């Protein structure tokens, strides 16, 4: 796609210029190259795909490598001596170090590494293009005198670079998943407040410290970000364990024979995709996924299983009783209270439900209907029945969002 092509063209141009002109200050280049490569080597796993979202810190999986690359792009002096590297050498060092750090991950099948490297090359190229020519020609010193204004200039430049990275990340995610670009960009911009600000701040600090203290500043000022990276990894592991625990609890209805095998997992994945299609925020998508996994937990109160686990044919009072019992069970699991509310309100009229509850209700009905309609046209017949029920049972906007998600996944053919 266009992002990969632009990154490849920039990398080839930078490599050709560097080979033609020679490598300046090889010791400095090697030090920053090792820092970037180490940052890539210790990066955590890629963001989840296949309908699931990404949690805090999962967007930039190699913050140490990103901070080192940005610091090299904004490096003006080393130990009080002006640096001589320019834009081509900056991009070349980042590409070489990035490839060295990504080779083990590619060998282990931990993609999407190419997307990650393309973003890194383009964002670093943008930062270096904005900084290096101005500094090397002396214009930056004329426009921004040494003092408190200089760090502010670097912070402003890094803010533009972070914005560029968010735009590229959303574009790559849009091409990879087919999700709407607007919500993806909004989530990327919101993530800049967290790990993005830490990366930018560390990049500025490394650049300024290297100008004064030399290359000894690299290990000293990278330790805090490295510790933060390991803390985020622990946090991500806890989130994964938490989700697995909820998924295991949701499977109790399948094990007991109350719902078809895989029903909760299918409803959760499809509900999250529909919620993203409707522009829900990342925290709301997590709540939606948890509620979809546990929406049938109240059926464990029934003496005899409902055929195929579909509660729609039951009397409204019985549906409401099952929903309230399910909500009571969910409240004992320690998940956010919003999850229990969604489960409890599954039997309410859709106009009285929050949008998350409407999504679970519609996707649950679709999975039940698609399971009843065997054959290649079962999904289309299920969607048609949902559209006919939009007057009373399902919100039209949710049904149409579901149809778009299914069409993109080829599941209505």
mmCIF file of C-alpha atoms in Angstrom:
data_model
loop_
_atom_site.group_PDB
_atom_site.id
_atom_site.type_symbol
_atom_site.label_atom_id
_atom_site.label_comp_id
_atom_site.label_asym_id
_atom_site.label_seq_id
_atom_site.Cartn_x
_atom_site.Cartn_y
_atom_site.Cartn_z
ATOM 1 C CA UNK A 1 0.000 0.000 0.000
ATOM 2 C CA UNK A 2 0.979 3.667 -0.099
ATOM 3 C CA UNK A 3 2.524 3.827 3.386
ATOM 4 C CA UNK A 4 4.774 0.841 2.748
ATOM 5 C CA UNK A 5 5.765 2.195 -0.662
ATOM 6 C CA UNK A 6 6.654 5.607 0.767
ATOM 7 C CA UNK A 7 8.692 4.038 3.568
ATOM 8 C CA UNK A 8 10.541 1.756 1.141
ATOM 9 C CA UNK A 9 11.312 4.665 -1.194
ATOM 10 C CA UNK A 10 12.603 6.803 1.687
ATOM 11 C CA UNK A 11 14.735 3.945 3.008
ATOM 12 C CA UNK A 12 16.268 3.242 -0.425
ATOM 13 C CA UNK A 13 17.032 6.924 -1.001
ATOM 14 C CA UNK A 14 18.605 7.277 2.441
ATOM 15 C CA UNK A 15 20.700 4.125 2.023
ATOM 16 C CA UNK A 16 21.930 5.219 -1.398
ATOM 17 C CA UNK A 17 22.900 8.694 -0.164
ATOM 18 C CA UNK A 18 24.659 7.268 2.889
ATOM 19 C CA UNK A 19 26.653 4.782 0.814
ATOM 20 C CA UNK A 20 27.612 7.543 -1.631
ATOM 21 C CA UNK A 21 28.584 10.144 0.971
ATOM 22 C CA UNK A 22 29.936 7.769 3.619
ATOM 23 C CA UNK A 23 28.959 7.301 7.241
ATOM 24 C CA UNK A 24 29.704 10.312 9.426
ATOM 25 C CA UNK A 25 30.518 9.927 13.118
ATOM 26 C CA UNK A 26 30.359 6.108 13.084
ATOM 27 C CA UNK A 27 30.701 5.871 16.867
ATOM 28 C CA UNK A 28 27.616 8.006 17.467
ATOM 29 C CA UNK A 29 25.702 6.170 14.751
ATOM 30 C CA UNK A 30 26.646 2.815 16.284
ATOM 31 C CA UNK A 31 25.618 3.908 19.791
ATOM 32 C CA UNK A 32 22.172 5.066 18.696
ATOM 33 C CA UNK A 33 21.814 2.076 16.385
ATOM 34 C CA UNK A 34 22.454 -0.308 19.280
ATOM 35 C CA UNK A 35 19.945 1.597 21.422
ATOM 36 C CA UNK A 36 17.244 1.367 18.747
ATOM 37 C CA UNK A 37 17.977 -2.309 18.065
ATOM 38 C CA UNK A 38 17.792 -3.165 21.770
ATOM 39 C CA UNK A 39 14.495 -1.296 21.996
ATOM 40 C CA UNK A 40 13.108 -3.380 19.136
ATOM 41 C CA UNK A 41 14.423 -6.628 20.595
ATOM 42 C CA UNK A 42 12.711 -6.119 23.950
ATOM 43 C CA UNK A 43 9.446 -4.856 22.518
ATOM 44 C CA UNK A 44 6.326 -6.678 23.609
ATOM 45 C CA UNK A 45 3.974 -8.595 21.349
ATOM 46 C CA UNK A 46 1.873 -6.901 18.663
ATOM 47 C CA UNK A 47 -1.565 -5.509 19.178
ATOM 48 C CA UNK A 48 -4.394 -8.003 19.054
ATOM 49 C CA UNK A 49 -6.224 -8.343 15.787
ATOM 50 C CA UNK A 50 -9.214 -10.211 14.528
ATOM 51 C CA UNK A 51 -11.860 -7.955 15.945
ATOM 52 C CA UNK A 52 -10.344 -7.183 19.284
ATOM 53 C CA UNK A 53 -9.006 -3.831 20.287
ATOM 54 C CA UNK A 54 -5.772 -2.643 21.771
ATOM 55 C CA UNK A 55 -5.205 -1.585 25.281
ATOM 56 C CA UNK A 56 -3.006 1.084 26.769
ATOM 57 C CA UNK A 57 0.598 0.843 25.739
ATOM 58 C CA UNK A 58 -0.098 -1.709 22.989
ATOM 59 C CA UNK A 59 0.016 0.842 20.166
ATOM 60 C CA UNK A 60 3.729 1.561 20.538
ATOM 61 C CA UNK A 61 5.219 -1.797 21.388
ATOM 62 C CA UNK A 62 8.843 -0.551 21.346
ATOM 63 C CA UNK A 63 8.892 2.778 23.229
ATOM 64 C CA UNK A 64 12.620 2.574 23.900
ATOM 65 C CA UNK A 65 13.386 2.124 20.207
ATOM 66 C CA UNK A 66 11.016 4.954 19.294
ATOM 67 C CA UNK A 67 12.576 7.338 21.812
ATOM 68 C CA UNK A 68 16.095 6.477 20.629
ATOM 69 C CA UNK A 69 15.163 7.003 16.984
ATOM 70 C CA UNK A 70 13.552 10.371 17.698
ATOM 71 C CA UNK A 71 16.530 11.448 19.808
ATOM 72 C CA UNK A 72 18.921 10.650 16.949
ATOM 73 C CA UNK A 73 16.720 12.573 14.519
ATOM 74 C CA UNK A 74 16.840 15.630 16.833
ATOM 75 C CA UNK A 75 20.512 15.319 17.796
ATOM 76 C CA UNK A 76 22.414 18.552 17.224
ATOM 77 C CA UNK A 77 25.507 18.153 19.392
ATOM 78 C CA UNK A 78 27.398 15.338 21.094
ATOM 79 C CA UNK A 79 29.363 16.337 24.168
ATOM 80 C CA UNK A 80 29.420 19.977 23.088
ATOM 81 C CA UNK A 81 30.614 19.211 19.549
ATOM 82 C CA UNK A 82 28.272 19.760 16.562
ATOM 83 C CA UNK A 83 27.069 16.574 14.925
ATOM 84 C CA UNK A 84 27.420 16.087 11.180
ATOM 85 C CA UNK A 85 24.872 13.418 10.380
ATOM 86 C CA UNK A 86 21.945 14.455 8.225
ATOM 87 C CA UNK A 87 18.568 13.114 7.170
ATOM 88 C CA UNK A 88 19.843 10.221 4.990
ATOM 89 C CA UNK A 89 22.126 8.849 7.693
ATOM 90 C CA UNK A 90 19.424 9.196 10.337
ATOM 91 C CA UNK A 91 16.966 7.160 8.286
ATOM 92 C CA UNK A 92 19.641 4.611 7.368
ATOM 93 C CA UNK A 93 20.619 4.002 10.995
ATOM 94 C CA UNK A 94 16.966 3.649 12.017
ATOM 95 C CA UNK A 95 16.237 1.204 9.190
ATOM 96 C CA UNK A 96 19.328 -0.907 9.868
ATOM 97 C CA UNK A 97 18.760 -1.018 13.616
ATOM 98 C CA UNK A 98 15.056 -1.666 13.148
ATOM 99 C CA UNK A 99 15.710 -4.615 10.846
ATOM 100 C CA UNK A 100 18.238 -6.083 13.271
ATOM 101 C CA UNK A 101 15.749 -5.785 16.119
ATOM 102 C CA UNK A 102 12.775 -7.076 14.112
ATOM 103 C CA UNK A 103 14.412 -10.148 12.566
ATOM 104 C CA UNK A 104 13.838 -12.360 15.657
ATOM 105 C CA UNK A 105 10.201 -11.236 15.862
ATOM 106 C CA UNK A 106 9.659 -11.939 12.159
ATOM 107 C CA UNK A 107 11.252 -15.363 12.558
ATOM 108 C CA UNK A 108 8.807 -16.136 15.371
ATOM 109 C CA UNK A 109 5.838 -14.860 13.344
ATOM 110 C CA UNK A 110 5.133 -11.877 15.579
ATOM 111 C CA UNK A 111 3.671 -9.507 12.962
ATOM 112 C CA UNK A 112 2.718 -6.947 11.857
ATOM 113 C CA UNK A 113 6.390 -5.957 11.987
ATOM 114 C CA UNK A 114 6.440 -4.364 8.532
ATOM 115 C CA UNK A 115 3.721 -1.905 9.526
ATOM 116 C CA UNK A 116 5.710 -1.060 12.635
ATOM 117 C CA UNK A 117 8.934 -0.452 10.688
ATOM 118 C CA UNK A 118 7.188 1.602 7.974
ATOM 119 C CA UNK A 119 5.724 3.923 10.609
ATOM 120 C CA UNK A 120 9.092 4.270 12.317
ATOM 121 C CA UNK A 121 10.897 5.147 9.073
ATOM 122 C CA UNK A 122 8.377 7.762 7.973
ATOM 123 C CA UNK A 123 7.985 9.451 11.361
ATOM 124 C CA UNK A 124 11.720 9.612 11.983
ATOM 125 C CA UNK A 125 12.241 10.868 8.445
ATOM 126 C CA UNK A 126 9.704 13.611 9.086
ATOM 127 C CA UNK A 127 11.365 14.679 12.339
ATOM 128 C CA UNK A 128 14.862 14.599 10.851
ATOM 129 C CA UNK A 129 13.760 16.577 7.781
ATOM 130 C CA UNK A 130 12.270 19.273 9.995
ATOM 131 C CA UNK A 131 15.325 19.482 12.281
ATOM 132 C CA UNK A 132 18.598 18.453 10.650
ATOM 133 C CA UNK A 133 18.738 20.911 7.692
ATOM 134 C CA UNK A 134 17.821 23.835 9.965
ATOM 135 C CA UNK A 135 20.425 22.890 12.550
ATOM 136 C CA UNK A 136 23.253 22.049 10.145
ATOM 137 C CA UNK A 137 22.853 25.331 8.256
ATOM 138 C CA UNK A 138 22.748 27.389 11.474
ATOM 139 C CA UNK A 139 19.264 28.734 10.812
ATOM 140 C CA UNK A 140 17.831 27.017 13.866
ATOM 141 C CA UNK A 141 20.343 28.812 16.091
ATOM 142 C CA UNK A 142 19.373 32.115 14.502
ATOM 143 C CA UNK A 143 15.633 31.538 14.846
ATOM 144 C CA UNK A 144 15.619 29.756 18.214
ATOM 145 C CA UNK A 145 18.422 30.924 20.487
ATOM 146 C CA UNK A 146 19.887 28.513 22.996
ATOM 147 C CA UNK A 147 17.878 28.583 26.190
ATOM 148 C CA UNK A 148 14.384 27.617 27.319
ATOM 149 C CA UNK A 149 12.919 28.217 23.859
ATOM 150 C CA UNK A 150 15.013 25.456 22.297
ATOM 151 C CA UNK A 151 13.478 22.567 24.327
ATOM 152 C CA UNK A 152 10.030 23.997 23.601
ATOM 153 C CA UNK A 153 10.847 23.935 19.897
ATOM 154 C CA UNK A 154 11.860 20.280 20.188
ATOM 155 C CA UNK A 155 8.670 19.431 22.079
ATOM 156 C CA UNK A 156 6.563 21.155 19.438
ATOM 157 C CA UNK A 157 8.349 19.288 16.675
ATOM 158 C CA UNK A 158 7.855 15.993 18.484
ATOM 159 C CA UNK A 159 4.154 16.771 18.897
ATOM 160 C CA UNK A 160 3.859 17.142 15.119
ATOM 161 C CA UNK A 161 5.823 13.923 14.682
ATOM 162 C CA UNK A 162 3.504 12.095 17.076
ATOM 163 C CA UNK A 163 0.510 13.399 15.142
ATOM 164 C CA UNK A 164 2.071 12.110 11.930
ATOM 165 C CA UNK A 165 2.611 8.717 13.529
ATOM 166 C CA UNK A 166 -1.014 8.569 14.709
ATOM 167 C CA UNK A 167 -2.262 9.317 11.194
ATOM 168 C CA UNK A 168 -0.048 6.578 9.734
ATOM 169 C CA UNK A 169 -1.011 4.065 12.429
ATOM 170 C CA UNK A 170 -4.716 4.643 11.815
ATOM 171 C CA UNK A 171 -4.239 4.331 8.048
ATOM 172 C CA UNK A 172 -2.366 1.037 8.413
ATOM 173 C CA UNK A 173 -4.970 -0.327 10.828
ATOM 174 C CA UNK A 174 -7.733 0.725 8.427
ATOM 175 C CA UNK A 175 -6.067 -1.136 5.553
ATOM 176 C CA UNK A 176 -5.420 -4.212 7.701
ATOM 177 C CA UNK A 177 -8.806 -4.532 9.399
ATOM 178 C CA UNK A 178 -11.282 -2.513 7.338
ATOM 179 C CA UNK A 179 -12.473 -0.664 10.457
ATOM 180 C CA UNK A 180 -13.644 2.971 10.095
ATOM 181 C CA UNK A 181 -10.745 5.429 9.936
ATOM 182 C CA UNK A 182 -12.278 8.085 12.201
ATOM 183 C CA UNK A 183 -12.566 5.984 15.389
ATOM 184 C CA UNK A 184 -9.150 4.443 14.745
ATOM 185 C CA UNK A 185 -7.520 7.867 14.480
ATOM 186 C CA UNK A 186 -9.345 9.064 17.580
ATOM 187 C CA UNK A 187 -8.057 6.080 19.575
ATOM 188 C CA UNK A 188 -4.506 6.672 18.354
ATOM 189 C CA UNK A 189 -4.662 10.352 19.301
ATOM 190 C CA UNK A 190 -6.037 9.494 22.734
ATOM 191 C CA UNK A 191 -3.150 7.048 23.257
ATOM 192 C CA UNK A 192 -0.655 9.871 22.723
ATOM 193 C CA UNK A 193 -1.543 11.209 26.164
ATOM 194 C CA UNK A 194 -0.103 8.091 27.764
ATOM 195 C CA UNK A 195 2.867 6.237 26.316
ATOM 196 C CA UNK A 196 3.190 8.737 23.449
ATOM 197 C CA UNK A 197 3.976 11.635 25.782
ATOM 198 C CA UNK A 198 6.550 9.501 27.628
ATOM 199 C CA UNK A 199 8.281 8.623 24.365
ATOM 200 C CA UNK A 200 8.392 12.244 23.193
ATOM 201 C CA UNK A 201 9.676 13.478 26.554
ATOM 202 C CA UNK A 202 12.380 10.807 26.666
ATOM 203 C CA UNK A 203 13.433 11.600 23.105
ATOM 204 C CA UNK A 204 13.881 15.290 23.988
ATOM 205 C CA UNK A 205 15.760 14.484 27.208
ATOM 206 C CA UNK A 206 18.136 12.065 25.452
ATOM 207 C CA UNK A 207 18.851 14.601 22.715
ATOM 208 C CA UNK A 208 19.549 17.443 25.141
ATOM 209 C CA UNK A 209 21.532 15.271 27.559
ATOM 210 C CA UNK A 210 23.702 13.824 24.792
ATOM 211 C CA UNK A 211 24.530 17.350 23.641
ATOM 212 C CA UNK A 212 25.988 18.087 27.090
ATOM 213 C CA UNK A 213 27.199 14.774 28.546
ATOM 214 C CA UNK A 214 27.948 12.835 25.378
ATOM 215 C CA UNK A 215 27.022 9.225 24.707
ATOM 216 C CA UNK A 216 27.034 8.377 28.435
ATOM 217 C CA UNK A 217 23.584 9.984 28.544
ATOM 218 C CA UNK A 218 22.074 7.135 26.511
ATOM 219 C CA UNK A 219 22.080 4.385 29.170
ATOM 220 C CA UNK A 220 21.380 6.814 32.010
ATOM 221 C CA UNK A 221 18.232 8.362 30.548
ATOM 222 C CA UNK A 222 16.906 5.188 28.896
ATOM 223 C CA UNK A 223 16.580 3.204 32.115
ATOM 224 C CA UNK A 224 13.324 4.915 33.264
ATOM 225 C CA UNK A 225 11.613 4.248 29.935
ATOM 226 C CA UNK A 226 12.859 0.672 29.914
ATOM 227 C CA UNK A 227 11.390 0.103 33.374
ATOM 228 C CA UNK A 228 8.140 1.683 32.204
ATOM 229 C CA UNK A 229 8.104 -0.678 29.236
ATOM 230 C CA UNK A 230 8.412 -3.724 31.502
ATOM 231 C CA UNK A 231 5.643 -2.316 33.725
ATOM 232 C CA UNK A 232 3.359 -1.986 30.702
ATOM 233 C CA UNK A 233 4.203 -5.544 29.729
ATOM 234 C CA UNK A 234 3.119 -6.749 33.157
ATOM 235 C CA UNK A 235 -0.055 -4.700 32.862
ATOM 236 C CA UNK A 236 -0.808 -6.197 29.437
ATOM 237 C CA UNK A 237 -0.264 -9.697 30.845
ATOM 238 C CA UNK A 238 -2.722 -8.993 33.665
ATOM 239 C CA UNK A 239 -5.302 -7.726 31.144
ATOM 240 C CA UNK A 240 -4.875 -10.878 29.065
ATOM 241 C CA UNK A 241 -5.303 -13.129 32.093
ATOM 242 C CA UNK A 242 -8.367 -11.141 33.147
ATOM 243 C CA UNK A 243 -9.969 -11.561 29.716
ATOM 244 C CA UNK A 244 -9.174 -15.269 29.665
ATOM 245 C CA UNK A 245 -10.806 -15.692 33.075
ATOM 246 C CA UNK A 246 -13.996 -14.004 31.885
ATOM 247 C CA UNK A 247 -14.013 -16.098 28.716
ATOM 248 C CA UNK A 248 -13.649 -19.283 30.781
ATOM 249 C CA UNK A 249 -16.545 -18.250 33.021
ATOM 250 C CA UNK A 250 -18.670 -17.496 29.956
ATOM 251 C CA UNK A 251 -18.062 -21.015 28.640
ATOM 252 C CA UNK A 252 -19.867 -22.477 31.653
ATOM 253 C CA UNK A 253 -23.198 -22.175 29.798
ATOM 254 C CA UNK A 254 -21.747 -24.114 26.861
ATOM 255 C CA UNK A 255 -20.278 -26.812 29.091
ATOM 256 C CA UNK A 256 -23.616 -27.183 30.884
ATOM 257 C CA UNK A 257 -25.413 -27.523 27.545
ATOM 258 C CA UNK A 258 -27.441 -24.313 27.764
ATOM 259 C CA UNK A 259 -25.910 -22.553 24.736
ATOM 260 C CA UNK A 260 -24.280 -23.800 21.510
ATOM 261 C CA UNK A 261 -20.529 -24.276 21.422
ATOM 262 C CA UNK A 262 -18.664 -21.051 20.591
ATOM 263 C CA UNK A 263 -21.774 -18.868 20.860
ATOM 264 C CA UNK A 264 -20.400 -16.484 23.498
ATOM 265 C CA UNK A 265 -17.075 -16.122 21.695
ATOM 266 C CA UNK A 266 -18.771 -15.371 18.367
ATOM 267 C CA UNK A 267 -21.137 -12.830 19.913
ATOM 268 C CA UNK A 268 -18.253 -11.114 21.728
ATOM 269 C CA UNK A 269 -16.051 -10.811 18.637
ATOM 270 C CA UNK A 270 -18.889 -9.610 16.423
ATOM 271 C CA UNK A 271 -20.234 -7.210 19.070
ATOM 272 C CA UNK A 272 -16.837 -5.580 19.392
ATOM 273 C CA UNK A 273 -16.596 -5.178 15.624
ATOM 274 C CA UNK A 274 -20.076 -3.610 15.476
ATOM 275 C CA UNK A 275 -19.220 -1.302 18.375
ATOM 276 C CA UNK A 276 -16.105 -0.145 16.558
ATOM 277 C CA UNK A 277 -18.162 0.371 13.416
ATOM 278 C CA UNK A 278 -20.445 2.654 15.430
ATOM 279 C CA UNK A 279 -17.475 4.626 16.783
ATOM 280 C CA UNK A 280 -17.396 3.474 20.414
ATOM 281 C CA UNK A 281 -14.321 4.367 22.470
ATOM 282 C CA UNK A 282 -11.769 1.720 23.448
ATOM 283 C CA UNK A 283 -12.918 1.444 27.116
ATOM 284 C CA UNK A 284 -16.521 1.045 25.944
ATOM 285 C CA UNK A 285 -15.419 -1.683 23.549
ATOM 286 C CA UNK A 286 -13.828 -3.594 26.430
ATOM 287 C CA UNK A 287 -17.033 -3.338 28.471
ATOM 288 C CA UNK A 288 -19.042 -4.412 25.428
ATOM 289 C CA UNK A 289 -16.834 -7.460 24.888
ATOM 290 C CA UNK A 290 -17.098 -8.562 28.521
ATOM 291 C CA UNK A 291 -20.883 -8.167 28.485
ATOM 292 C CA UNK A 292 -21.199 -10.097 25.233
ATOM 293 C CA UNK A 293 -19.146 -12.950 26.656
ATOM 294 C CA UNK A 294 -21.367 -13.181 29.743
ATOM 295 C CA UNK A 295 -24.772 -12.235 28.327
ATOM 296 C CA UNK A 296 -26.172 -15.782 28.676
ATOM 297 C CA UNK A 297 -24.831 -16.511 32.160
ATOM 298 C CA UNK A 298 -28.333 -16.140 33.632
ATOM 299 C CA UNK A 299 -29.515 -19.261 31.772
ATOM 300 C CA UNK A 300 -27.755 -21.338 34.407
ATOM 301 C CA UNK A 301 -30.796 -20.621 36.622
ATOM 302 C CA UNK A 302 -33.082 -22.613 34.291
ATOM 303 C CA UNK A 303 -34.054 -26.145 35.213
ATOM 304 C CA UNK A 304 -34.141 -27.214 31.564
ATOM 305 C CA UNK A 305 -32.050 -25.635 28.782
ATOM 306 C CA UNK A 306 -33.824 -23.503 26.187
ATOM 307 C CA UNK A 307 -33.598 -25.079 22.721
ATOM 308 C CA UNK A 308 -30.413 -23.787 21.028
ATOM 309 C CA UNK A 309 -29.993 -21.334 23.941
ATOM 310 C CA UNK A 310 -32.346 -18.789 22.292
ATOM 311 C CA UNK A 311 -34.396 -16.979 24.950
ATOM 312 C CA UNK A 312 -36.374 -14.822 22.499
ATOM 313 C CA UNK A 313 -39.360 -17.234 22.349
ATOM 314 C CA UNK A 314 -39.722 -17.145 26.172
ATOM 315 C CA UNK A 315 -42.321 -14.907 27.837
ATOM 316 C CA UNK A 316 -41.058 -11.347 28.538
ATOM 317 C CA UNK A 317 -41.223 -11.890 32.295
ATOM 318 C CA UNK A 318 -39.035 -14.994 32.040
ATOM 319 C CA UNK A 319 -36.558 -13.175 29.770
ATOM 320 C CA UNK A 320 -36.315 -10.355 32.296
ATOM 321 C CA UNK A 321 -35.816 -12.778 35.193
ATOM 322 C CA UNK A 322 -32.961 -14.530 33.354
ATOM 323 C CA UNK A 323 -31.355 -11.192 32.506
ATOM 324 C CA UNK A 324 -31.534 -9.963 36.100
ATOM 325 C CA UNK A 325 -30.075 -13.209 37.427
ATOM 326 C CA UNK A 326 -27.279 -12.958 34.879
ATOM 327 C CA UNK A 327 -26.532 -9.420 35.982
ATOM 328 C CA UNK A 328 -26.410 -10.534 39.607
ATOM 329 C CA UNK A 329 -23.868 -13.233 38.716
ATOM 330 C CA UNK A 330 -21.773 -10.764 36.705
ATOM 331 C CA UNK A 331 -21.639 -8.352 39.655
ATOM 332 C CA UNK A 332 -19.912 -11.047 41.709
ATOM 333 C CA UNK A 333 -17.090 -11.505 39.197
ATOM 334 C CA UNK A 334 -15.379 -8.157 39.805
ATOM 335 C CA UNK A 335 -15.887 -6.795 36.281
ATOM 336 C CA UNK A 336 -16.957 -3.145 35.856
ATOM 337 C CA UNK A 337 -20.541 -2.403 36.912
ATOM 338 C CA UNK A 338 -21.359 -1.311 33.342
ATOM 339 C CA UNK A 339 -21.002 -4.945 32.240
ATOM 340 C CA UNK A 340 -23.691 -6.086 34.672
ATOM 341 C CA UNK A 341 -26.000 -3.268 33.529
ATOM 342 C CA UNK A 342 -25.724 -4.407 29.909
ATOM 343 C CA UNK A 343 -26.522 -8.004 30.874
ATOM 344 C CA UNK A 344 -29.440 -6.970 33.107
ATOM 345 C CA UNK A 345 -31.067 -4.846 30.406
ATOM 346 C CA UNK A 346 -31.034 -7.413 27.615
ATOM 347 C CA UNK A 347 -34.781 -8.005 28.031
ATOM 348 C CA UNK A 348 -35.726 -4.293 28.043
ATOM 349 C CA UNK A 349 -37.212 -2.597 24.958
ATOM 350 C CA UNK A 350 -34.304 -1.539 22.775
ATOM 351 C CA UNK A 351 -35.286 2.151 22.961
ATOM 352 C CA UNK A 352 -34.676 2.010 26.735
ATOM 353 C CA UNK A 353 -31.315 0.270 26.434
ATOM 354 C CA UNK A 354 -27.844 1.838 26.186
ATOM 355 C CA UNK A 355 -26.229 1.384 22.790
ATOM 356 C CA UNK A 356 -23.928 -1.345 24.114
ATOM 357 C CA UNK A 357 -26.899 -3.417 25.264
ATOM 358 C CA UNK A 358 -28.566 -2.896 21.863
ATOM 359 C CA UNK A 359 -25.454 -4.209 20.138
ATOM 360 C CA UNK A 360 -25.302 -7.367 22.267
ATOM 361 C CA UNK A 361 -29.020 -7.957 21.791
ATOM 362 C CA UNK A 362 -28.834 -7.655 17.997
ATOM 363 C CA UNK A 363 -25.646 -9.676 17.559
ATOM 364 C CA UNK A 364 -26.953 -12.396 19.892
ATOM 365 C CA UNK A 365 -30.156 -12.615 17.857
ATOM 366 C CA UNK A 366 -28.144 -12.759 14.628
ATOM 367 C CA UNK A 367 -26.015 -15.655 15.870
ATOM 368 C CA UNK A 368 -29.119 -17.533 16.980
ATOM 369 C CA UNK A 369 -30.885 -16.941 13.647
ATOM 370 C CA UNK A 370 -27.828 -17.736 11.543
ATOM 371 C CA UNK A 371 -27.439 -20.999 13.438
ATOM 372 C CA UNK A 372 -31.062 -21.898 12.704
ATOM 373 C CA UNK A 373 -30.733 -21.062 8.988
ATOM 374 C CA UNK A 374 -28.492 -23.700 7.500
ATOM 375 C CA UNK A 375 -27.031 -23.298 4.033
ATOM 376 C CA UNK A 376 -25.068 -20.630 2.164
ATOM 377 C CA UNK A 377 -27.857 -18.042 2.470
ATOM 378 C CA UNK A 378 -28.382 -18.418 6.206
ATOM 379 C CA UNK A 379 -26.599 -15.195 7.108
ATOM 380 C CA UNK A 380 -28.616 -13.176 4.601
ATOM 381 C CA UNK A 381 -31.879 -14.636 5.859
ATOM 382 C CA UNK A 382 -30.867 -13.872 9.444
ATOM 383 C CA UNK A 383 -30.106 -10.236 8.535
ATOM 384 C CA UNK A 384 -33.419 -9.922 6.723
ATOM 385 C CA UNK A 385 -35.292 -11.150 9.796
ATOM 386 C CA UNK A 386 -33.437 -8.603 11.945
ATOM 387 C CA UNK A 387 -34.358 -5.815 9.538
ATOM 388 C CA UNK A 388 -38.013 -6.840 9.696
ATOM 389 C CA UNK A 389 -37.838 -6.629 13.509
ATOM 390 C CA UNK A 390 -36.407 -3.108 13.702
ATOM 391 C CA UNK A 391 -39.791 -1.631 14.570
ATOM 392 C CA UNK A 392 -39.821 -3.204 18.037
ATOM 393 C CA UNK A 393 -36.831 -5.425 18.805
ATOM 394 C CA UNK A 394 -33.672 -4.017 17.202
ATOM 395 C CA UNK A 395 -32.294 -0.556 16.468
ATOM 396 C CA UNK A 396 -31.954 -0.020 12.680
ATOM 397 C CA UNK A 397 -28.583 1.700 13.071
ATOM 398 C CA UNK A 398 -27.144 -1.320 14.890
ATOM 399 C CA UNK A 399 -28.558 -3.767 12.348
ATOM 400 C CA UNK A 400 -27.031 -1.842 9.454
ATOM 401 C CA UNK A 401 -23.673 -1.623 11.240
ATOM 402 C CA UNK A 402 -23.809 -5.391 11.707
ATOM 403 C CA UNK A 403 -24.556 -5.810 8.003
ATOM 404 C CA UNK A 404 -21.524 -3.703 7.046
ATOM 405 C CA UNK A 405 -19.243 -5.668 9.360
ATOM 406 C CA UNK A 406 -20.482 -8.973 7.968
ATOM 407 C CA UNK A 407 -20.118 -7.762 4.382
ATOM 408 C CA UNK A 408 -16.491 -6.741 4.947
ATOM 409 C CA UNK A 409 -15.742 -10.128 6.463
ATOM 410 C CA UNK A 410 -17.434 -11.977 3.632
ATOM 411 C CA UNK A 411 -19.838 -13.616 6.060
ATOM 412 C CA UNK A 412 -23.026 -12.667 4.181
ATOM 413 C CA UNK A 413 -21.988 -14.443 0.982
#
